[in-house]
Amino acid sequence: MFSPRKATTQNRESHRVGVCVLELIIVVPIVMMFLLAVVTFGLILSESTQVLQAANIGAQQASVQARSSASSLLPQVVTAVDSQFAAAGFSVSDSNRQVIVESSTIDSSIASAGPGLYSPADALAIPADSVRVTVAVRLGVMSEDFMATYGFSIANGYAFYRVVKKYNGPSI
């Protein structure tokens, strides 16, 4: 009379363990995906902040130079942008970074260094006596692409920022 009860209790306990394992098998990948999405979002936000800072530094560098064409401003701006990325601890190569300098002083020229990640054709007009610096960087370059395991890759995306500054440098 007592042995059937023990068997029933053992079946219930083993059934509970089985349900618990099944729940873990279903829930853990979903929780991991959510956690990796949060981490990836944080990394993208950090990358975007660094790209904005690099664009600010580049625009500041261009605005204190003598008023000239964008192609003559480009080398100093690229050096300033690269040094900002290096100071932040990111190694960004020329093939993954684009710097565009647009000047509205002499010939309203546009100069670009790097791959064609971003086209300035859709940008608004630059105010008079100003310079605009655009920095674009591929998203997967500065951090890991954690969501690629689940089929959501950020490797083809890029972050870009445009900064406009008035010229403060000497006139020609």
PDB file of C-alpha atoms in Angstrom:
ATOM      1  CA  MET A   1       0.000   0.000   0.000  1.00  0.00           C
ATOM      2  CA  PHE A   2       2.835   2.398   0.655  1.00  0.00           C
ATOM      3  CA  SER A   3       4.981   1.541  -2.334  1.00  0.00           C
ATOM      4  CA  PRO A   4       2.582   2.937  -4.986  1.00  0.00           C
ATOM      5  CA  ARG A   5       2.624   6.295  -3.222  1.00  0.00           C
ATOM      6  CA  LYS A   6       6.411   6.425  -3.318  1.00  0.00           C
ATOM      7  CA  ALA A   7       6.420   5.636  -6.999  1.00  0.00           C
ATOM      8  CA  THR A   8       3.895   8.404  -7.654  1.00  0.00           C
ATOM      9  CA  THR A   9       5.935  10.907  -5.646  1.00  0.00           C
ATOM     10  CA  GLN A  10       9.091   9.945  -7.496  1.00  0.00           C
ATOM     11  CA  ASN A  11       7.333  10.351 -10.836  1.00  0.00           C
ATOM     12  CA  ARG A  12       6.119  13.805  -9.829  1.00  0.00           C
ATOM     13  CA  GLU A  13       9.597  14.882  -8.736  1.00  0.00           C
ATOM     14  CA  SER A  14      11.224  13.626 -11.911  1.00  0.00           C
ATOM     15  CA  HIS A  15       8.449  15.305 -13.924  1.00  0.00           C
ATOM     16  CA  ARG A  16       9.142  18.625 -12.137  1.00  0.00           C
ATOM     17  CA  VAL A  17      12.853  18.356 -12.872  1.00  0.00           C
ATOM     18  CA  GLY A  18      12.057  17.634 -16.515  1.00  0.00           C
ATOM     19  CA  VAL A  19       9.774  20.668 -16.741  1.00  0.00           C
ATOM     20  CA  CYS A  20      12.427  22.840 -15.109  1.00  0.00           C
ATOM     21  CA  VAL A  21      15.081  21.692 -17.591  1.00  0.00           C
ATOM     22  CA  LEU A  22      12.687  22.280 -20.489  1.00  0.00           C
ATOM     23  CA  GLU A  23      11.954  25.806 -19.250  1.00  0.00           C
ATOM     24  CA  LEU A  24      15.678  26.542 -19.014  1.00  0.00           C
ATOM     25  CA  ILE A  25      16.264  25.234 -22.527  1.00  0.00           C
ATOM     26  CA  ILE A  26      13.584  27.582 -23.844  1.00  0.00           C
ATOM     27  CA  VAL A  27      14.254  30.659 -21.679  1.00  0.00           C
ATOM     28  CA  VAL A  28      18.079  30.844 -21.570  1.00  0.00           C
ATOM     29  CA  PRO A  29      18.576  31.598 -25.310  1.00  0.00           C
ATOM     30  CA  ILE A  30      15.930  34.316 -25.158  1.00  0.00           C
ATOM     31  CA  VAL A  31      17.526  35.903 -22.091  1.00  0.00           C
ATOM     32  CA  MET A  32      20.992  35.673 -23.682  1.00  0.00           C
ATOM     33  CA  MET A  33      19.690  37.297 -26.866  1.00  0.00           C
ATOM     34  CA  PHE A  34      18.181  40.141 -24.855  1.00  0.00           C
ATOM     35  CA  LEU A  35      21.396  40.566 -22.854  1.00  0.00           C
ATOM     36  CA  LEU A  36      23.554  40.621 -25.992  1.00  0.00           C
ATOM     37  CA  ALA A  37      21.176  43.143 -27.590  1.00  0.00           C
ATOM     38  CA  VAL A  38      21.599  45.454 -24.593  1.00  0.00           C
ATOM     39  CA  VAL A  39      25.398  45.078 -24.693  1.00  0.00           C
ATOM     40  CA  THR A  40      25.470  45.680 -28.460  1.00  0.00           C
ATOM     41  CA  PHE A  41      23.316  48.800 -28.078  1.00  0.00           C
ATOM     42  CA  GLY A  42      25.707  50.109 -25.422  1.00  0.00           C
ATOM     43  CA  LEU A  43      28.703  49.494 -27.673  1.00  0.00           C
ATOM     44  CA  ILE A  44      27.004  51.226 -30.607  1.00  0.00           C
ATOM     45  CA  LEU A  45      26.213  54.193 -28.362  1.00  0.00           C
ATOM     46  CA  SER A  46      29.848  54.343 -27.248  1.00  0.00           C
ATOM     47  CA  GLU A  47      31.061  54.163 -30.859  1.00  0.00           C
ATOM     48  CA  SER A  48      28.632  56.888 -31.907  1.00  0.00           C
ATOM     49  CA  THR A  49      29.884  59.143 -29.122  1.00  0.00           C
ATOM     50  CA  GLN A  50      33.462  58.676 -30.295  1.00  0.00           C
ATOM     51  CA  VAL A  51      32.501  59.392 -33.919  1.00  0.00           C
ATOM     52  CA  LEU A  52      30.742  62.602 -32.815  1.00  0.00           C
ATOM     53  CA  GLN A  53      33.783  63.645 -30.790  1.00  0.00           C
ATOM     54  CA  ALA A  54      36.079  62.936 -33.754  1.00  0.00           C
ATOM     55  CA  ALA A  55      33.833  65.041 -36.017  1.00  0.00           C
ATOM     56  CA  ASN A  56      33.938  67.880 -33.470  1.00  0.00           C
ATOM     57  CA  ILE A  57      37.737  67.709 -33.256  1.00  0.00           C
ATOM     58  CA  GLY A  58      38.020  67.605 -37.060  1.00  0.00           C
ATOM     59  CA  ALA A  59      35.697  70.592 -37.504  1.00  0.00           C
ATOM     60  CA  GLN A  60      37.594  72.522 -34.841  1.00  0.00           C
ATOM     61  CA  GLN A  61      40.877  71.757 -36.619  1.00  0.00           C
ATOM     62  CA  ALA A  62      39.438  72.869 -39.973  1.00  0.00           C
ATOM     63  CA  SER A  63      37.937  76.058 -38.544  1.00  0.00           C
ATOM     64  CA  VAL A  64      41.218  77.384 -37.135  1.00  0.00           C
ATOM     65  CA  GLN A  65      43.138  76.860 -40.399  1.00  0.00           C
ATOM     66  CA  ALA A  66      43.463  79.548 -43.030  1.00  0.00           C
ATOM     67  CA  ARG A  67      40.425  79.848 -45.284  1.00  0.00           C
ATOM     68  CA  SER A  68      41.203  77.667 -48.261  1.00  0.00           C
ATOM     69  CA  SER A  69      39.788  74.866 -50.355  1.00  0.00           C
ATOM     70  CA  ALA A  70      38.568  71.682 -48.727  1.00  0.00           C
ATOM     71  CA  SER A  71      41.312  69.598 -50.335  1.00  0.00           C
ATOM     72  CA  SER A  72      44.009  71.640 -48.577  1.00  0.00           C
ATOM     73  CA  LEU A  73      42.202  71.293 -45.222  1.00  0.00           C
ATOM     74  CA  LEU A  74      41.683  67.529 -45.554  1.00  0.00           C
ATOM     75  CA  PRO A  75      45.128  66.236 -44.400  1.00  0.00           C
ATOM     76  CA  GLN A  76      45.049  68.191 -41.113  1.00  0.00           C
ATOM     77  CA  VAL A  77      41.452  67.145 -40.448  1.00  0.00           C
ATOM     78  CA  VAL A  78      42.171  63.458 -41.129  1.00  0.00           C
ATOM     79  CA  THR A  79      45.175  63.601 -38.775  1.00  0.00           C
ATOM     80  CA  ALA A  80      43.050  65.207 -36.035  1.00  0.00           C
ATOM     81  CA  VAL A  81      40.249  62.646 -36.481  1.00  0.00           C
ATOM     82  CA  ASP A  82      42.677  59.713 -36.413  1.00  0.00           C
ATOM     83  CA  SER A  83      44.413  61.043 -33.299  1.00  0.00           C
ATOM     84  CA  GLN A  84      41.031  61.369 -31.561  1.00  0.00           C
ATOM     85  CA  PHE A  85      40.197  57.739 -32.343  1.00  0.00           C
ATOM     86  CA  ALA A  86      43.659  56.660 -31.156  1.00  0.00           C
ATOM     87  CA  ALA A  87      43.254  58.631 -27.909  1.00  0.00           C
ATOM     88  CA  ALA A  88      39.911  56.899 -27.329  1.00  0.00           C
ATOM     89  CA  GLY A  89      41.566  53.502 -27.821  1.00  0.00           C
ATOM     90  CA  PHE A  90      39.972  52.637 -31.162  1.00  0.00           C
ATOM     91  CA  SER A  91      42.062  51.562 -34.131  1.00  0.00           C
ATOM     92  CA  VAL A  92      40.171  52.621 -37.236  1.00  0.00           C
ATOM     93  CA  SER A  93      41.827  51.968 -40.595  1.00  0.00           C
ATOM     94  CA  ASP A  94      41.440  54.070 -43.734  1.00  0.00           C
ATOM     95  CA  SER A  95      39.236  51.401 -45.326  1.00  0.00           C
ATOM     96  CA  ASN A  96      36.658  51.660 -42.503  1.00  0.00           C
ATOM     97  CA  ARG A  97      36.641  55.417 -41.932  1.00  0.00           C
ATOM     98  CA  GLN A  98      35.557  58.273 -44.187  1.00  0.00           C
ATOM     99  CA  VAL A  99      36.243  61.950 -43.561  1.00  0.00           C
ATOM    100  CA  ILE A 100      34.532  64.586 -45.712  1.00  0.00           C
ATOM    101  CA  VAL A 101      35.471  68.265 -45.541  1.00  0.00           C
ATOM    102  CA  GLU A 102      33.186  70.852 -47.157  1.00  0.00           C
ATOM    103  CA  SER A 103      34.206  74.483 -47.305  1.00  0.00           C
ATOM    104  CA  SER A 104      31.952  77.420 -48.182  1.00  0.00           C
ATOM    105  CA  THR A 105      34.610  80.086 -48.558  1.00  0.00           C
ATOM    106  CA  ILE A 106      36.556  80.077 -51.798  1.00  0.00           C
ATOM    107  CA  ASP A 107      35.146  77.520 -54.176  1.00  0.00           C
ATOM    108  CA  SER A 108      32.544  75.684 -52.084  1.00  0.00           C
ATOM    109  CA  SER A 109      34.649  72.581 -52.506  1.00  0.00           C
ATOM    110  CA  ILE A 110      34.261  69.060 -51.148  1.00  0.00           C
ATOM    111  CA  ALA A 111      37.171  66.754 -50.313  1.00  0.00           C
ATOM    112  CA  SER A 112      36.883  63.193 -49.069  1.00  0.00           C
ATOM    113  CA  ALA A 113      39.272  60.586 -47.659  1.00  0.00           C
ATOM    114  CA  GLY A 114      38.286  56.947 -47.245  1.00  0.00           C
ATOM    115  CA  PRO A 115      35.689  54.637 -48.778  1.00  0.00           C
ATOM    116  CA  GLY A 116      32.302  55.878 -49.947  1.00  0.00           C
ATOM    117  CA  LEU A 117      30.356  55.109 -46.777  1.00  0.00           C
ATOM    118  CA  TYR A 118      28.385  58.340 -46.929  1.00  0.00           C
ATOM    119  CA  SER A 119      27.482  60.693 -49.756  1.00  0.00           C
ATOM    120  CA  PRO A 120      27.266  64.414 -48.940  1.00  0.00           C
ATOM    121  CA  ALA A 121      24.833  65.031 -51.807  1.00  0.00           C
ATOM    122  CA  ASP A 122      21.788  65.024 -49.503  1.00  0.00           C
ATOM    123  CA  ALA A 123      23.311  67.424 -46.985  1.00  0.00           C
ATOM    124  CA  LEU A 124      21.969  70.924 -46.489  1.00  0.00           C
ATOM    125  CA  ALA A 125      23.871  73.959 -47.711  1.00  0.00           C
ATOM    126  CA  ILE A 126      26.705  75.215 -45.526  1.00  0.00           C
ATOM    127  CA  PRO A 127      26.358  78.707 -44.019  1.00  0.00           C
ATOM    128  CA  ALA A 128      28.677  81.378 -45.403  1.00  0.00           C
ATOM    129  CA  ASP A 129      32.274  81.427 -44.131  1.00  0.00           C
ATOM    130  CA  SER A 130      31.916  77.984 -42.549  1.00  0.00           C
ATOM    131  CA  VAL A 131      33.337  74.516 -42.818  1.00  0.00           C
ATOM    132  CA  ARG A 132      31.518  71.208 -42.378  1.00  0.00           C
ATOM    133  CA  VAL A 133      33.284  67.987 -41.403  1.00  0.00           C
ATOM    134  CA  THR A 134      31.547  64.628 -41.738  1.00  0.00           C
ATOM    135  CA  VAL A 135      33.028  61.497 -40.162  1.00  0.00           C
ATOM    136  CA  ALA A 136      31.603  58.059 -40.999  1.00  0.00           C
ATOM    137  CA  VAL A 137      32.835  54.785 -39.457  1.00  0.00           C
ATOM    138  CA  ARG A 138      31.640  51.204 -39.937  1.00  0.00           C
ATOM    139  CA  LEU A 139      29.873  49.984 -36.786  1.00  0.00           C
ATOM    140  CA  GLY A 140      31.500  46.572 -36.521  1.00  0.00           C
ATOM    141  CA  VAL A 141      35.030  47.995 -36.607  1.00  0.00           C
ATOM    142  CA  MET A 142      35.406  49.374 -33.105  1.00  0.00           C
ATOM    143  CA  SER A 143      33.580  46.622 -31.203  1.00  0.00           C
ATOM    144  CA  GLU A 144      32.424  43.029 -31.448  1.00  0.00           C
ATOM    145  CA  ASP A 145      29.328  42.059 -33.406  1.00  0.00           C
ATOM    146  CA  PHE A 146      27.596  39.965 -30.724  1.00  0.00           C
ATOM    147  CA  MET A 147      24.206  39.752 -32.418  1.00  0.00           C
ATOM    148  CA  ALA A 148      25.628  38.115 -35.559  1.00  0.00           C
ATOM    149  CA  THR A 149      25.143  34.755 -33.832  1.00  0.00           C
ATOM    150  CA  TYR A 150      21.406  35.338 -33.902  1.00  0.00           C
ATOM    151  CA  GLY A 151      21.328  36.673 -37.463  1.00  0.00           C
ATOM    152  CA  PHE A 152      21.285  40.405 -36.640  1.00  0.00           C
ATOM    153  CA  SER A 153      24.599  41.818 -37.818  1.00  0.00           C
ATOM    154  CA  ILE A 154      25.743  45.423 -37.488  1.00  0.00           C
ATOM    155  CA  ALA A 155      28.785  44.899 -39.736  1.00  0.00           C
ATOM    156  CA  ASN A 156      27.189  46.609 -42.755  1.00  0.00           C
ATOM    157  CA  GLY A 157      25.953  49.645 -40.841  1.00  0.00           C
ATOM    158  CA  TYR A 158      27.875  52.808 -40.097  1.00  0.00           C
ATOM    159  CA  ALA A 159      27.695  55.776 -37.761  1.00  0.00           C
ATOM    160  CA  PHE A 160      28.199  59.258 -39.163  1.00  0.00           C
ATOM    161  CA  TYR A 161      28.093  62.762 -37.769  1.00  0.00           C
ATOM    162  CA  ARG A 162      28.316  66.165 -39.431  1.00  0.00           C
ATOM    163  CA  VAL A 163      29.615  69.199 -37.574  1.00  0.00           C
ATOM    164  CA  VAL A 164      29.534  72.769 -38.932  1.00  0.00           C
ATOM    165  CA  LYS A 165      31.839  75.450 -37.521  1.00  0.00           C
ATOM    166  CA  LYS A 166      32.500  79.063 -38.467  1.00  0.00           C
ATOM    167  CA  TYR A 167      36.031  79.868 -39.598  1.00  0.00           C
ATOM    168  CA  ASN A 168      38.149  81.348 -36.808  1.00  0.00           C
ATOM    169  CA  GLY A 169      41.475  81.197 -38.613  1.00  0.00           C
ATOM    170  CA  PRO A 170      43.263  83.915 -40.558  1.00  0.00           C
ATOM    171  CA  SER A 171      41.861  85.181 -43.841  1.00  0.00           C
ATOM    172  CA  ILE A 172      43.745  84.616 -47.067  1.00  0.00           C
TER     173      ILE A 172
END
